[in-house]
PDB file of C-alpha atoms and ligand atoms in Angstrom:
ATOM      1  CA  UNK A   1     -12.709  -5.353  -8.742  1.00 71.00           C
ATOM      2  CA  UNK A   2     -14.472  -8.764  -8.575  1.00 69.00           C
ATOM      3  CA  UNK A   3     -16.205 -10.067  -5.628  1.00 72.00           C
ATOM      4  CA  UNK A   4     -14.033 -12.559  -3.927  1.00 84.00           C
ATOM      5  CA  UNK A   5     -11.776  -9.689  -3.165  1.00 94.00           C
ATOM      6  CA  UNK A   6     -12.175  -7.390  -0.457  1.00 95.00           C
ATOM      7  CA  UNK A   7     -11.384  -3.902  -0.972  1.00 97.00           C
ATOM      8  CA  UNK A   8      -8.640  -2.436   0.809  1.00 98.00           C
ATOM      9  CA  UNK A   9      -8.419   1.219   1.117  1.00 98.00           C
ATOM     10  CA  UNK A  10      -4.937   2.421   2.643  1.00 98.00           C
ATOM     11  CA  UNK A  11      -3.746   5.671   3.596  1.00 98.00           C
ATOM     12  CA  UNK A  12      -0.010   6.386   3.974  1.00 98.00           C
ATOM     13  CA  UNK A  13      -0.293   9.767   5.854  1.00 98.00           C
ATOM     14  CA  UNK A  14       4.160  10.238   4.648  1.00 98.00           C
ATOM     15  CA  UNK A  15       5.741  12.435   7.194  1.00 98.00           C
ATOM     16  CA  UNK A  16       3.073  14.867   7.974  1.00 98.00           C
ATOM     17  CA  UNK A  17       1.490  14.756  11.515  1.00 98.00           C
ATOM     18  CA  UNK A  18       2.693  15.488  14.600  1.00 98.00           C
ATOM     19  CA  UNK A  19       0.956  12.676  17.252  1.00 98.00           C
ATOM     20  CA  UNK A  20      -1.351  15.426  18.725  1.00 98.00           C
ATOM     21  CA  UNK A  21      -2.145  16.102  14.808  1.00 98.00           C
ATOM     22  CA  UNK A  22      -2.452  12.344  14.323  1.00 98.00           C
ATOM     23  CA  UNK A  23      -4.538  11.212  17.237  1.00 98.00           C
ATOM     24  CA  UNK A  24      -7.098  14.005  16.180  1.00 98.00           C
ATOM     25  CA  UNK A  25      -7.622  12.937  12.180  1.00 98.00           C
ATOM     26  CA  UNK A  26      -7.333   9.155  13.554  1.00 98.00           C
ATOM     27  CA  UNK A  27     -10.399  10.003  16.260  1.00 98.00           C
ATOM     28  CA  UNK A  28     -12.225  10.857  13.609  1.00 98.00           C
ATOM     29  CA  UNK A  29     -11.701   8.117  11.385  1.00 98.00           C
ATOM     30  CA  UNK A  30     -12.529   5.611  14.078  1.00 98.00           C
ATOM     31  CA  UNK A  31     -16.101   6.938  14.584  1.00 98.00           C
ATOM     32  CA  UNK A  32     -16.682   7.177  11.223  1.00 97.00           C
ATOM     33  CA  UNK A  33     -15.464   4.469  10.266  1.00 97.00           C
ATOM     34  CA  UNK A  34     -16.587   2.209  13.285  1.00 95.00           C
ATOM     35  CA  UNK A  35     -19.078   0.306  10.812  1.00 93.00           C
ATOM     36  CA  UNK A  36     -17.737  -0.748   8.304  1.00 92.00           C
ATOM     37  CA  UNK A  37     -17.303  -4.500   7.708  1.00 91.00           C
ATOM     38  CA  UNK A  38     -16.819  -5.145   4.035  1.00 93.00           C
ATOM     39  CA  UNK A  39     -13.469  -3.276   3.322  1.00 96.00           C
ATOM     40  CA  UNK A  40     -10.218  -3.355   5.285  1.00 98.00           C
ATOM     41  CA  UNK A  41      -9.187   0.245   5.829  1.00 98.00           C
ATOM     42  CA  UNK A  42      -5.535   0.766   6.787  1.00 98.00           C
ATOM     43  CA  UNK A  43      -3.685   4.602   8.183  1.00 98.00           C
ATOM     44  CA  UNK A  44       0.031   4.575   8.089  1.00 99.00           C
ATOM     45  CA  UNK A  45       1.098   7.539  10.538  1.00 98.00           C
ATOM     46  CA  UNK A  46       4.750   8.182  10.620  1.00 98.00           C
ATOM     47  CA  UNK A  47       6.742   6.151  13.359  1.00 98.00           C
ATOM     48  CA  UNK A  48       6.214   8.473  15.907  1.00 98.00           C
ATOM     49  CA  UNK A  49       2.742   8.886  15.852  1.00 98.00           C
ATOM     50  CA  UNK A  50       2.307   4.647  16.153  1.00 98.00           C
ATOM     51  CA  UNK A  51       1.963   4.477  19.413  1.00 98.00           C
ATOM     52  CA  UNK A  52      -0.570   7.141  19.875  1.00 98.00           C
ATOM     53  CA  UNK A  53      -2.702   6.085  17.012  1.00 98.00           C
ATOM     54  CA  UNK A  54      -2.531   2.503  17.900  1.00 98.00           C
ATOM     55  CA  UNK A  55      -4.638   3.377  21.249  1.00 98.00           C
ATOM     56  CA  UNK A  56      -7.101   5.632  19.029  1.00 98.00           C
ATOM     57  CA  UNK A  57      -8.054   2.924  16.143  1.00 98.00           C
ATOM     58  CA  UNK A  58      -8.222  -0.401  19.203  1.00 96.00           C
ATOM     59  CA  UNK A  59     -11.402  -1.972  18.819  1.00 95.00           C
ATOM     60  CA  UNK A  60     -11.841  -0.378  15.410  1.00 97.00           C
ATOM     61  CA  UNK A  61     -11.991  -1.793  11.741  1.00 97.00           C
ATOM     62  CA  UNK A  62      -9.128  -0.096  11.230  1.00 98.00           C
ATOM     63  CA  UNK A  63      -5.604  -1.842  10.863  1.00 98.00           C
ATOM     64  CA  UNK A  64      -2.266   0.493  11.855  1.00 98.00           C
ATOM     65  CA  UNK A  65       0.386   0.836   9.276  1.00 99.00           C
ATOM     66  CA  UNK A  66       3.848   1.437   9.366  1.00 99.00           C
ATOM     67  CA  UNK A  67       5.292   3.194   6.331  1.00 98.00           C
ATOM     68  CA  UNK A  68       8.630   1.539   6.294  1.00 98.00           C
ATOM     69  CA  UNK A  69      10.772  -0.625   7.857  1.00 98.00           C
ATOM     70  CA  UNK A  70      14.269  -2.062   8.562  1.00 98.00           C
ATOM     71  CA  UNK A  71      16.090  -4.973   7.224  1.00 98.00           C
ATOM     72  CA  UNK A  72      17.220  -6.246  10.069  1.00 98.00           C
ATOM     73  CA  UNK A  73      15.545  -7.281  13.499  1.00 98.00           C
ATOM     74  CA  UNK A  74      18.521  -5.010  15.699  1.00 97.00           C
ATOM     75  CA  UNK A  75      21.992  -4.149  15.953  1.00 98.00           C
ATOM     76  CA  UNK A  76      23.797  -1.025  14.841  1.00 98.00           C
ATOM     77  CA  UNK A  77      21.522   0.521  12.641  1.00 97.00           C
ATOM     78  CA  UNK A  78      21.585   4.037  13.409  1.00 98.00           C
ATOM     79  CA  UNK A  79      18.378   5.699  12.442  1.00 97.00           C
ATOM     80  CA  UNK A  80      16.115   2.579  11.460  1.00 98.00           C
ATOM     81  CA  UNK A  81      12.929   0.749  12.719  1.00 98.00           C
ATOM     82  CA  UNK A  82      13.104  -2.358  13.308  1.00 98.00           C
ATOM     83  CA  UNK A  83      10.161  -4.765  12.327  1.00 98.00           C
ATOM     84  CA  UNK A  84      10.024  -6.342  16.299  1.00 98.00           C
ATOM     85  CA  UNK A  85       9.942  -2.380  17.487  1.00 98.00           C
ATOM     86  CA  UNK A  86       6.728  -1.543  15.130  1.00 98.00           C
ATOM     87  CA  UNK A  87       5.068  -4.875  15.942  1.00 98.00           C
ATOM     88  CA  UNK A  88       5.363  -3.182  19.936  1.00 98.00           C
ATOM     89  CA  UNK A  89       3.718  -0.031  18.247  1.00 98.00           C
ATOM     90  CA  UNK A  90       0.698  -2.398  17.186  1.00 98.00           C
ATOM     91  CA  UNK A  91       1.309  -2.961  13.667  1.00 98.00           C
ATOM     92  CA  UNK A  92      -0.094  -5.017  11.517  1.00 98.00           C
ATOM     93  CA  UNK A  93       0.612  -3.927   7.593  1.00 98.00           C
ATOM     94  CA  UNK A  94       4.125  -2.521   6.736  1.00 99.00           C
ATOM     95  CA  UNK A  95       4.249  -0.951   3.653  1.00 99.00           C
ATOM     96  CA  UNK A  96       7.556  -1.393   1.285  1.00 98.00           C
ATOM     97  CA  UNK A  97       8.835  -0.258  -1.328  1.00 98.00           C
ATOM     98  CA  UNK A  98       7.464   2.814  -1.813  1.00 98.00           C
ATOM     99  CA  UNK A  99       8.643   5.064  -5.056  1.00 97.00           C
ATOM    100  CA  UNK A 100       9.764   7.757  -2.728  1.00 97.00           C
ATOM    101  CA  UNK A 101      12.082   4.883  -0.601  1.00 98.00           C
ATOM    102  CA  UNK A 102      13.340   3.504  -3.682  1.00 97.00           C
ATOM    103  CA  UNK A 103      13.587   7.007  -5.388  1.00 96.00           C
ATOM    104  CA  UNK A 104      14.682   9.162  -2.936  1.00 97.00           C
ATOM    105  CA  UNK A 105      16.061   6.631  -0.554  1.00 97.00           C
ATOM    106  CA  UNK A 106      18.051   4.173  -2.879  1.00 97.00           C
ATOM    107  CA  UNK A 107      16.286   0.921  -1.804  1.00 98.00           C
ATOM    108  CA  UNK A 108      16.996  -1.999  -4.490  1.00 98.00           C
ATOM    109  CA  UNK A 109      14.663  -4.638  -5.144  1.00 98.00           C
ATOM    110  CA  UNK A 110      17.277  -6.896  -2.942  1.00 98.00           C
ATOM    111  CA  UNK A 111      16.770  -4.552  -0.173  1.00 98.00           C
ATOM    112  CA  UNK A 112      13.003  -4.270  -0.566  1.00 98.00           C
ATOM    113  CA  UNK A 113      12.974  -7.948  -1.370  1.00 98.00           C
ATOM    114  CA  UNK A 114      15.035  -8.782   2.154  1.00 98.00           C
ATOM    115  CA  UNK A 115      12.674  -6.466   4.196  1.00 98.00           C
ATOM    116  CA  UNK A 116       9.795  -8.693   2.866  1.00 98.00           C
ATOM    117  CA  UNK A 117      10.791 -11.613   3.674  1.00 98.00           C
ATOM    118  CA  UNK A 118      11.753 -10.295   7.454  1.00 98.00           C
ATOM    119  CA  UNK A 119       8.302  -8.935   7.744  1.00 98.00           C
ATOM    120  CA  UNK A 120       6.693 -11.640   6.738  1.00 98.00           C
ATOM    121  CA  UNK A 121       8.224 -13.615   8.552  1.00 98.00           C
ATOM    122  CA  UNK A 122       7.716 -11.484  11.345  1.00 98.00           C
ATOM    123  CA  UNK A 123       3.882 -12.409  11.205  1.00 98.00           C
ATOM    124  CA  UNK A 124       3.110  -8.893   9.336  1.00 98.00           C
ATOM    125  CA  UNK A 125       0.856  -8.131   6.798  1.00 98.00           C
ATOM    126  CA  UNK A 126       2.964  -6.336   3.686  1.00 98.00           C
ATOM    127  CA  UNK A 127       1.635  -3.876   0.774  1.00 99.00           C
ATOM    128  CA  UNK A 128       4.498  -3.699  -1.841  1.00 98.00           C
ATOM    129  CA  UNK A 129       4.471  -1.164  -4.073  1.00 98.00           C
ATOM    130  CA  UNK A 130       6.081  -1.476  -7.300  1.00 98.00           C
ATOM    131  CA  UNK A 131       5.472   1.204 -10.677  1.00 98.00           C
ATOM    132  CA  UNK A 132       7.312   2.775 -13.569  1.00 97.00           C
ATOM    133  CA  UNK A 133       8.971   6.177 -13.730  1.00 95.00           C
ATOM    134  CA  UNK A 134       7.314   8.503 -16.557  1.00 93.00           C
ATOM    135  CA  UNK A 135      10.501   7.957 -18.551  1.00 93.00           C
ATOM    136  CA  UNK A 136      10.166   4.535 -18.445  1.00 95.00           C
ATOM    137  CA  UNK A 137       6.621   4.923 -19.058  1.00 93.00           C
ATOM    138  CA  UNK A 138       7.561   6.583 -22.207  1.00 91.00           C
ATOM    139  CA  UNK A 139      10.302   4.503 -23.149  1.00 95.00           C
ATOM    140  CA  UNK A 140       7.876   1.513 -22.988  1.00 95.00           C
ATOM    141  CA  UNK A 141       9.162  -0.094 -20.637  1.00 97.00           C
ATOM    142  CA  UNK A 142       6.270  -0.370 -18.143  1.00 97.00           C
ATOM    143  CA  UNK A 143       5.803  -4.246 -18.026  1.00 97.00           C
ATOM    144  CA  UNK A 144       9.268  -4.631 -17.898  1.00 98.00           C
ATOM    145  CA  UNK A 145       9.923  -2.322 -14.609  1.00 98.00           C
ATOM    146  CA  UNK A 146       6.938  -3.441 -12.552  1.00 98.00           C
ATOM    147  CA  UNK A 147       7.605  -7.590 -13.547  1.00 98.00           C
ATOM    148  CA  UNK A 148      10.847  -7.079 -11.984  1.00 98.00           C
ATOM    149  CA  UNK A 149      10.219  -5.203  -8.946  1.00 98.00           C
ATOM    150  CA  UNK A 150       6.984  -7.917  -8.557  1.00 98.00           C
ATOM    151  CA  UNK A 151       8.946 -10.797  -9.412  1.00 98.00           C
ATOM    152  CA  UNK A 152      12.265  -9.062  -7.017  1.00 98.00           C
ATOM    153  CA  UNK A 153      10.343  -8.109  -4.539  1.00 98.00           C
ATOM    154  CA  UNK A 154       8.756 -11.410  -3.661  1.00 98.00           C
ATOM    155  CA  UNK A 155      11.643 -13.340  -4.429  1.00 98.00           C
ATOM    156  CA  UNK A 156      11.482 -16.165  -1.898  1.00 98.00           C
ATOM    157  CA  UNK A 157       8.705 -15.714  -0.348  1.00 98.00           C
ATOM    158  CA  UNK A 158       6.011 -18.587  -0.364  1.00 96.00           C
ATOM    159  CA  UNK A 159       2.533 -19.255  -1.559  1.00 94.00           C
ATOM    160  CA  UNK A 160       1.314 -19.808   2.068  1.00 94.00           C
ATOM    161  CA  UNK A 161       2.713 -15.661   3.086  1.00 97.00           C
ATOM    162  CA  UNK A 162       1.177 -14.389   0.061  1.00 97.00           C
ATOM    163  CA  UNK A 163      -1.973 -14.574   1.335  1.00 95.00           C
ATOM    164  CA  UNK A 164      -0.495 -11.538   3.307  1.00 98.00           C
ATOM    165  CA  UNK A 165       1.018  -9.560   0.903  1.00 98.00           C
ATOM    166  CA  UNK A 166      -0.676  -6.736  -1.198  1.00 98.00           C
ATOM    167  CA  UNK A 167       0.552  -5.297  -4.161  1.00 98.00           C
ATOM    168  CA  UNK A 168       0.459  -1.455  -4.864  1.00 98.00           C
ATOM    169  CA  UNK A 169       0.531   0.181  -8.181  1.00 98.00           C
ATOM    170  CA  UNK A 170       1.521   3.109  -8.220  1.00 97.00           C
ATOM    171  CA  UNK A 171       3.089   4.906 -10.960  1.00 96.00           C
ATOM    172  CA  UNK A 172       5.806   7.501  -9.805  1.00 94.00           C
ATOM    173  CA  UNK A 173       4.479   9.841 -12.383  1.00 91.00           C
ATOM    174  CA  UNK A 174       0.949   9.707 -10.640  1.00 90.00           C
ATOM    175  CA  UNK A 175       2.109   9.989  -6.642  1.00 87.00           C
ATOM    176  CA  UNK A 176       1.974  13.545  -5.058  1.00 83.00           C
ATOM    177  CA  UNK A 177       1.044  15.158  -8.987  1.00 85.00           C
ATOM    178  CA  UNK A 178      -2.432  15.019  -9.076  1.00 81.00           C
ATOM    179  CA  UNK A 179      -2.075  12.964 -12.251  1.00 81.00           C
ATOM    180  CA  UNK A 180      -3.727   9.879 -12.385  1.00 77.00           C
ATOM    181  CA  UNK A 181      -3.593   6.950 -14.574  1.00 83.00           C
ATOM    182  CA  UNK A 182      -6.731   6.247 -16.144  1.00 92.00           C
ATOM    183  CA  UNK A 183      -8.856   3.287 -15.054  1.00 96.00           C
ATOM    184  CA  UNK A 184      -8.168   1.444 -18.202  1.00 96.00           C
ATOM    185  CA  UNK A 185      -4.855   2.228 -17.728  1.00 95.00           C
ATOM    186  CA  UNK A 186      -4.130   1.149 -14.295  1.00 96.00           C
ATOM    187  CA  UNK A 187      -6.044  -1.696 -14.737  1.00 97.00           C
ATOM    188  CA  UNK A 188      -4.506  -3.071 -18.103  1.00 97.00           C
ATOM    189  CA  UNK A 189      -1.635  -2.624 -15.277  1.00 98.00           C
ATOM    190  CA  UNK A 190      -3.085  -4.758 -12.703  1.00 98.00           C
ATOM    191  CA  UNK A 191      -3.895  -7.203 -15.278  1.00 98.00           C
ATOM    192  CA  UNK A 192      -0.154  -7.592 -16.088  1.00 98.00           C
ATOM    193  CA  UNK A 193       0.855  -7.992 -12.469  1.00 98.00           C
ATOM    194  CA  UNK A 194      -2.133 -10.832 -11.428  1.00 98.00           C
ATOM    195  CA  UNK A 195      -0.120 -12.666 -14.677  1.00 98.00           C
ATOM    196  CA  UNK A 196       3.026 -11.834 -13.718  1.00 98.00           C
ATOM    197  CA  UNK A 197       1.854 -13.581  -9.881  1.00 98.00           C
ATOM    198  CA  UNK A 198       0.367 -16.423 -11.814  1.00 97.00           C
ATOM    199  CA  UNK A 199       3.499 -17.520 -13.317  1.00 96.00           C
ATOM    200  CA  UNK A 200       5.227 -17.703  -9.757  1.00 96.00           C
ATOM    201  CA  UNK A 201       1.720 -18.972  -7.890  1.00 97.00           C
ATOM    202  CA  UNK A 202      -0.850 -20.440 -10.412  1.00 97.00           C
ATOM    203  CA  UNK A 203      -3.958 -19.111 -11.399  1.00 96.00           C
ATOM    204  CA  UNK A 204      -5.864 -19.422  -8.195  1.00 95.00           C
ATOM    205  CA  UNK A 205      -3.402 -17.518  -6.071  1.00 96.00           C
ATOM    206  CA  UNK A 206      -3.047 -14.466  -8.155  1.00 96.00           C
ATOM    207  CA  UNK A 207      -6.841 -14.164  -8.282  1.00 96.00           C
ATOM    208  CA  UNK A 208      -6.959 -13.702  -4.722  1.00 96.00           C
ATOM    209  CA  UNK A 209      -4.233 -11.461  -4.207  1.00 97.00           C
ATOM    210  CA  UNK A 210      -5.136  -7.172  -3.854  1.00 98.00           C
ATOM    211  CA  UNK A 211      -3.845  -5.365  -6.217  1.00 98.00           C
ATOM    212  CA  UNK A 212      -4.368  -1.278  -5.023  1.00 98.00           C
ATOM    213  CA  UNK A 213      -3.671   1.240  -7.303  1.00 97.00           C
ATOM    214  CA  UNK A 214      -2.328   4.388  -5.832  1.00 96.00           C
ATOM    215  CA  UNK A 215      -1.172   8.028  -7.345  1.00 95.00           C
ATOM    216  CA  UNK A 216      -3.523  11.004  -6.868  1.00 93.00           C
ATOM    217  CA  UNK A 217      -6.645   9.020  -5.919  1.00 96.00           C
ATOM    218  CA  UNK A 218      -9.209  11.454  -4.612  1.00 96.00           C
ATOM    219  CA  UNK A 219     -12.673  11.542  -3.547  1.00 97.00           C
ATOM    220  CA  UNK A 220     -13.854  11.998  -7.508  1.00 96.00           C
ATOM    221  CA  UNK A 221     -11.919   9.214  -9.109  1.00 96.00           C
ATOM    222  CA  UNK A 222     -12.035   6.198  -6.772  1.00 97.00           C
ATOM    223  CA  UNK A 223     -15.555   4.925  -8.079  1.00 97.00           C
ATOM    224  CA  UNK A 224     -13.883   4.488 -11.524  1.00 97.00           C
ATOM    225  CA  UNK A 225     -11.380   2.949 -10.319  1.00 97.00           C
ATOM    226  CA  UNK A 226     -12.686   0.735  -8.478  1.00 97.00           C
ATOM    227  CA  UNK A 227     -15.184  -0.434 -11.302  1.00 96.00           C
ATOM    228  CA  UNK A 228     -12.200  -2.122 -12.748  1.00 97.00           C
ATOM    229  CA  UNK A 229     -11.761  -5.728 -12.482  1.00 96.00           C
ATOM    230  CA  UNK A 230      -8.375  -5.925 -11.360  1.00 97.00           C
ATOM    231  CA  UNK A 231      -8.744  -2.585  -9.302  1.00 98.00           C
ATOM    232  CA  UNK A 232      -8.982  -4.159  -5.483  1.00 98.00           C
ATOM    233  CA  UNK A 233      -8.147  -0.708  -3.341  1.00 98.00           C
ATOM    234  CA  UNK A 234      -5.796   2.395  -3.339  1.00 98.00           C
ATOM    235  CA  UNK A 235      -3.115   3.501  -1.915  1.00 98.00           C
ATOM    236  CA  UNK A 236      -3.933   6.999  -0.966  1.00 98.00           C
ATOM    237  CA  UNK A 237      -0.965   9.784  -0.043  1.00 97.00           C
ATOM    238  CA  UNK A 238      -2.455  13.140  -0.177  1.00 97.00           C
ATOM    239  CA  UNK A 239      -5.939  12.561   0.342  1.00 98.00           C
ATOM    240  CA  UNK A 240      -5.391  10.631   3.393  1.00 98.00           C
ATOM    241  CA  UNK A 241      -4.386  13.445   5.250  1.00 98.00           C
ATOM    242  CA  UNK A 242      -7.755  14.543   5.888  1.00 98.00           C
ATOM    243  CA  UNK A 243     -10.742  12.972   6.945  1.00 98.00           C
ATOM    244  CA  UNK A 244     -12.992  15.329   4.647  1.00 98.00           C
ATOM    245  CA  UNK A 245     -11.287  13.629   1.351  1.00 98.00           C
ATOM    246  CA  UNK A 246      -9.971  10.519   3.035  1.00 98.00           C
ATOM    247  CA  UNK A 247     -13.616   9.082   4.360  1.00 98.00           C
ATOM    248  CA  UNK A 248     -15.509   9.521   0.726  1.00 98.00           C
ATOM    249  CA  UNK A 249     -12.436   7.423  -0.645  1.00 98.00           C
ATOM    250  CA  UNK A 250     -13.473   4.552   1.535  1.00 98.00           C
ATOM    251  CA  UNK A 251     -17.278   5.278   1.591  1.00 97.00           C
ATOM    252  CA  UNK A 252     -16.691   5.146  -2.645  1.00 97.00           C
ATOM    253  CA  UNK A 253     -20.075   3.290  -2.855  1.00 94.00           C
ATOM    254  CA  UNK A 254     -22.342   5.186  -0.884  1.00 90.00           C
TER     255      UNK A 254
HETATM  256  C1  PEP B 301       1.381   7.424  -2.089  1.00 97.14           C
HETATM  257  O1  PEP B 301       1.984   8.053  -1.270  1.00 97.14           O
HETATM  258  O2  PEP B 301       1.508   6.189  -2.087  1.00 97.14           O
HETATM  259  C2  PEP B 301       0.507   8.127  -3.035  1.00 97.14           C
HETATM  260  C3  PEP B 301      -0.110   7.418  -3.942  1.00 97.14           C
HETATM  261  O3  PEP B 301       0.397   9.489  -2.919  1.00 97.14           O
HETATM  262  P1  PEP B 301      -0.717  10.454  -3.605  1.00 97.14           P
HETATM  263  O4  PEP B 301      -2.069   9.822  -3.349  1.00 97.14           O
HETATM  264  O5  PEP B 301      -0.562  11.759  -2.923  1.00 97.14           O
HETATM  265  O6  PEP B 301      -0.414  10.519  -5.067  1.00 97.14           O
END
C-alpha cells in the first residue's frame, strides 16, 4: 500500500457467534487493540450480536460492522435488516455484496447497487466486495467480472460518498478455501479496479480510495500483502474468528 492510505483491517465474523461468544472475542479485541491509531480496524458480528458488541468496542478504535443489509428503510420485508435498525445497533460500516450474498443469496449488482446507495445515503460507511468465480478466473474473464460489479455497484453514487466506500477483493475461489491469490496477483487486481474508479472519478479519487483484498488471509500472508502498492487492508472471514489469528493480522507490522 502507499502512504496516504490508511490501512483498514476488517473482520466479517459470517454467522458464527452467539452474543455471549461475541462479547467475549470482542473484549479481547478492545484491550488489545485499545492503541492503535494508524489503521482502522472493523468486526462485523452477525445481527444479533450488534447490540452487545456495540457496548464492548465504545470508546475503542474499533468501528462495528454489519454484514448485510436491506434495500429498503421498512415495510413488509419479512426477514431483513433494515439500514435505520443497524444504525440503532451502532453501526458504522455495512458490508455488501459479499460472494456468499450474491452466490448463495442471488443479489444482482442492481440489488447490491440499490443497497449502496440507501446506505450511503443513510450516513454509513460501505465496503463492497466485488471478485471473479474460479471459472471465470479461468475463462479469463477476471477484469471483465469485477469492472462490472465495480462499475454496477457504484452506479449513482457520487464523488463526495466515495470517500466512504471501500472496495473488497475478494476472489470467490480464495474465501473460506485457504487459497489465496498471490500478492502479485491480487494486486495486478487492485490495480485494475483503482483504473476502473479513475474512469468514473479521476485520478485523484481512485488514489485515495481502500482497496482490501480478502480470501484466506491469515496471520502468515498479510505482510506480503500488504507490501503491495495497491494492497490497502483485508477482508478477513476465518481468521477473524479468533483473536489468536485475528490480532497478528492487524498487528502485520510489528
Ligand atoms: C470473507 O468472508 O470475506 C473472507 C475473505 O473469508 P476467508 O478469510 O475465510 O477466506
Amino acid at each position: 500500500m502507499i502512504g496516504m492510505r490508511k490501512p483498514f483491517i476488517a473482520g466479517n465474523w459470517k454467522m458464527y457467534k452467539t452474543a455471549g461468544e461475541a462479547i467475549s472475542v470482542a473484549t479481547i479485541l478492545a484491550t488489545e487493540l485499545s492503541g492503535e491509531k494508524d489503521k482502522k480496524i472493523m468486526i462485523a458480528p452477525p445481527f444479533t450480536a450488534l447490540h452487545a458488541v456495540r457496548d464492548v468496542l465504545e470508546g475503542t478504535p474499533i468501528l462495528l460492522g454489519a454484514q448485510n443489509a436491506a434495500s429498503e428503510l421498512e415495510g413488509a420485508h419479512t426477514g431483513e435488516v433494515s439500514p435505520r435498525m443497524l444504525m440503532d445497533a451502532g453501526v458504522a460500516v455495512i458490508i455488501l455484496g459479499h460472494s456468499e450474498r450474491r452466490h448463495i443469496y442471488g443479489e444482482t449488482d442492481a440489488l447490491v447497487n440499490r443497497k449502496v446507495r440507501l446506505a450511503l445515503s443513510e450516513g454509513f460507511e460501505v465496503i463492497l466486495c466485488v471478485g471473479e468465480t474460479l471459472e471465470e478466473r479461468q475463462t479469463g474473464v477476471t477484469e471483465k467480472v469485477v469492472e462490472t460489479q465495480t462499475a454496477a455497484g457504484l452506479a449513482g453514487v457520487g464523488e463526495k460518498e466515495l470517500s466512504r466506500v471501500t472496495i473488497a477483493y475478494e476472489p470467490v475461489w480464495a474465501i473460506g478455501t485457504g487459497k489465496n491469490a498471490t500478492p502479485q496477483d491480487a494486486d495486478a487486481v487492485h490495480k485494475f479496479i483503482r483504473g476502473v474508479l479513475a474512469k468514473s472519478y479521476g485520478e485523484k479519487a481512485s488514489q485515495a480510495m481502500t482497496i482490501q483484498y480478502g480470501g484466506s488471509v491469515k496471520p502468515d500472508n498479510i505482510k506480503d500483502l500488504m507490501k503491495m502498492e495497491n494492497i490497502d487492508g483485508a477482508l478477513v472471514g476465518g481468521a477473524s474468528l479468533k483473536p489468536e489469528t485475528f490480532l497478528p493480522i492487524v498487528q502485520y507490522d510489528r
